[in-house]
């Protein structure tokens, strides 16, 4: 009997059944996808890093190196399992050519290596350690993805001819967010090229006990070994590998949670409508002695069926999109070892949605207990608990027309009912605003300031040790006399000793210069101004346990001096542990110098970059806009797409939910509507009342949603952005799209849906609802 | 006398599956200005359906309804609503009030719709009406917190707010005890004396006795018409009238 009732019922309300099924399918699909992606991503990263044997600790170093001393350190330190020093041959992008295309405009440091012997292997696309022959070149996978070259192409490196033999995965530098890229060549070819670029050393360790990484880092720092370059560790490599796809998964999870929430509301509305329509029957069933659990089972059976169909459909659909979404992970990271478990997690995801829906439906059906048989039979509809709203009387509100008054009054007296609709609108507003604010923020020119890079047109890095002071003053003189440069600043990073409370010494790299020029964003405090002030990067402040106002004892001119922390900023450059100050100490060793410059006319950037690059071949000259584009471009792109999809999804959801809501309202209100019609209100009057209700909750919903987007949304987006290394940030907002166009779009879509939904009220007959 | 309302060969049928059920079978009825007419008949004979048809609340299958000489089926929905709001008052058997408005707001609602600015004078008028039907103290009362009789009186107030030409009432005393019923009927008689026509459906002979014309309905047809003298005192306990009506009812087997 039940199955026949279910079938009857579903064929009567085909459209709603279909919509509900589709929502559940979408929810199940997204949850399954998120589960599958998480499993694949984490699995693939683990597999890649396991096969590559990624170093646990790596110190980059330029300049002289004392190998014997390093070996001694490695031997004496119990926790070191393996140790090696790799050479990374930096060659200018202009000297790397594939056909007609050179890498001159690529911001990444391109370097050449031979295959390592002990660990940190470069892998081919099957996950095997590559063996290279003379004349062969293996290229980082990202250059294949960007379509720069393909297998079999000829490549000319500093005049030497190579054949592209394949592509490689590099567990350290795969991501576009990693600033260097490693090419692989044979040892003989490396010999040949060695003099055509500058050598950088990768001093790498693998530890016996990985959990002692922190202690090892300290030990290395204290041992006074080579440190002229950033220090990177295993967790950072893992994070960098995970960020791009992780962001995508984050967005999918966020959207899937919202869709699940919306599916719940959709079910709530259709279920409440159904209960409303069946009210009298339910009362009669109770009156003739059917138990509530029996009645519930009939409704639950229907939703179990719909939920099962939706979940299965969603699970199948997830297969359709898995391929596309996994492609990037597969390309960069390769197959995960536990890939075969992927589908299992997909099933679990769908199962989760299925179960959640049944639990929810069961919860909504609890109200059967509250239906009084007598009331149901007498009135044929539920008597809503109306809240009294004294003081909001028709005769007092002279400014409102009768229709608008009735609309608002209804919302005020049935707050719980409208609360659900309000929640949908708040979610929709949130969904429309947060992604676009996030997109605006990361695509804004100022965003790099959260990454520890000041906003400028042009940036020059001088990283060579020989006569760094002389070379940088050459550049400074040229900039000084260049009248196309409207403003410039020079920042010299030097190492200093720092004595800690327990008496131990540590080194700290401090960037000296005028930090009021080309400033970065400070999460707390401000840039150093006085000679006795210092600003710390977030990582440094955490490690040294310093807050703004604390002091740091630094040895300057051989004298220990307490510098006051003036501010804390986030930084992802140079391993993230940096400091800034304005004092000078000519006795300290200069490690690298950075110039930032602003041009009088930004049109000149391209030509200035090539002018300085050709004049100072030892320096790396970059166009900041290009840097941003190449580092964050792909992320910006995907967030941009996510933004448009989120807006579209929010609008579609609002329309569908509004239609369902209106259907439910009219089912509930059929009596009041008939009364209004009987006493001479027209269909368009009633429509005006429904529109007033919608506008009223729209205004509140958009207001609340906007506030939430700017508080909670900013926090959530902050979490995503902090994966880039920025610790605090504020939305960069385009008020016209965020606070004018988006609300207008939402308002017009919801109003159209309201009008269409309220058409049902016109079809109600008075005689059908008021018994004579 | 001028004809206020004319029902001409009204047919109303519903289709149930493939079958067609005729509820009103060529009913013709005429009501003069200021006339007091009651309809009597067994349950299911089509009395309410006729009232819905005459007041334009339901579409009819055949025939015409003329109000002040105009065919209401030719009116647009908006014009029909306006007509109902301004020229007709309707009182149902069960009180029909909006749940979220208090008594006074329910009463003034249709008038306020047309004339938002004059709320003050509208409210005054409503208060006077409430006073007159004996519910003056219930202005701000929730409609769930008053008795059926009081609600029915509020319904009459609402129906009278726009000075209608005719008042339709479908068993207005059906759900009330006899004292309340008598109170309500006294009000009806009074307004009729002020010149408002009344078309009233009832099962109660005492109620029917207040009218000057009684129509008897059976199976969707008006089977008999009783003309009485104008009931000057407006009282329902006139033994002679009641006896006569009871006689007639018995004759047709009600
Ligand atoms: N909407 C409808 N659909 C089908 N039949 C109806 C509808 N409304 C009333 N009827 C039928 O019309 C007949 C007359 O009803 P009604 O006019 O309410 O009778 P009464 O004289 O008791 O007021 C009844 O048999 C009833 O079943
Ligand atoms: Mg009836």
mmCIF file of C-alpha atoms in Angstrom, chain A residues 29 49-50 61 64 170 189 197 239 294 305 308 312 315 399 411 479 493 634 651:
data_model
loop_
_atom_site.group_PDB
_atom_site.id
_atom_site.type_symbol
_atom_site.label_atom_id
_atom_site.label_comp_id
_atom_site.label_asym_id
_atom_site.label_seq_id
_atom_site.Cartn_x
_atom_site.Cartn_y
_atom_site.Cartn_z
ATOM 1 C CA UNK A 29 27.938 14.783 -6.183
ATOM 2 C CA UNK A 49 57.106 12.848 -1.721
ATOM 3 C CA UNK A 50 57.755 9.264 -0.671
ATOM 4 C CA UNK A 61 73.186 28.772 -0.244
ATOM 5 C CA UNK A 64 81.621 29.689 -0.936
ATOM 6 C CA UNK A 170 59.853 17.753 -8.651
ATOM 7 C CA UNK A 189 76.347 18.221 -19.912
ATOM 8 C CA UNK A 197 75.500 30.461 -14.955
ATOM 9 C CA UNK A 239 51.882 22.850 1.802
ATOM 10 C CA UNK A 294 2.943 4.489 10.853
ATOM 11 C CA UNK A 305 13.280 6.761 -2.149
ATOM 12 C CA UNK A 308 18.397 7.167 -2.605
ATOM 13 C CA UNK A 312 23.024 7.366 -6.532
ATOM 14 C CA UNK A 315 27.575 9.504 -7.060
ATOM 15 C CA UNK A 399 2.671 55.349 5.430
ATOM 16 C CA UNK A 411 6.491 38.268 8.142
ATOM 17 C CA UNK A 479 68.598 54.636 -10.945
ATOM 18 C CA UNK A 493 69.810 42.064 3.577
ATOM 19 C CA UNK A 634 46.335 30.349 -12.205
ATOM 20 C CA UNK A 651 20.854 32.947 -8.149
#
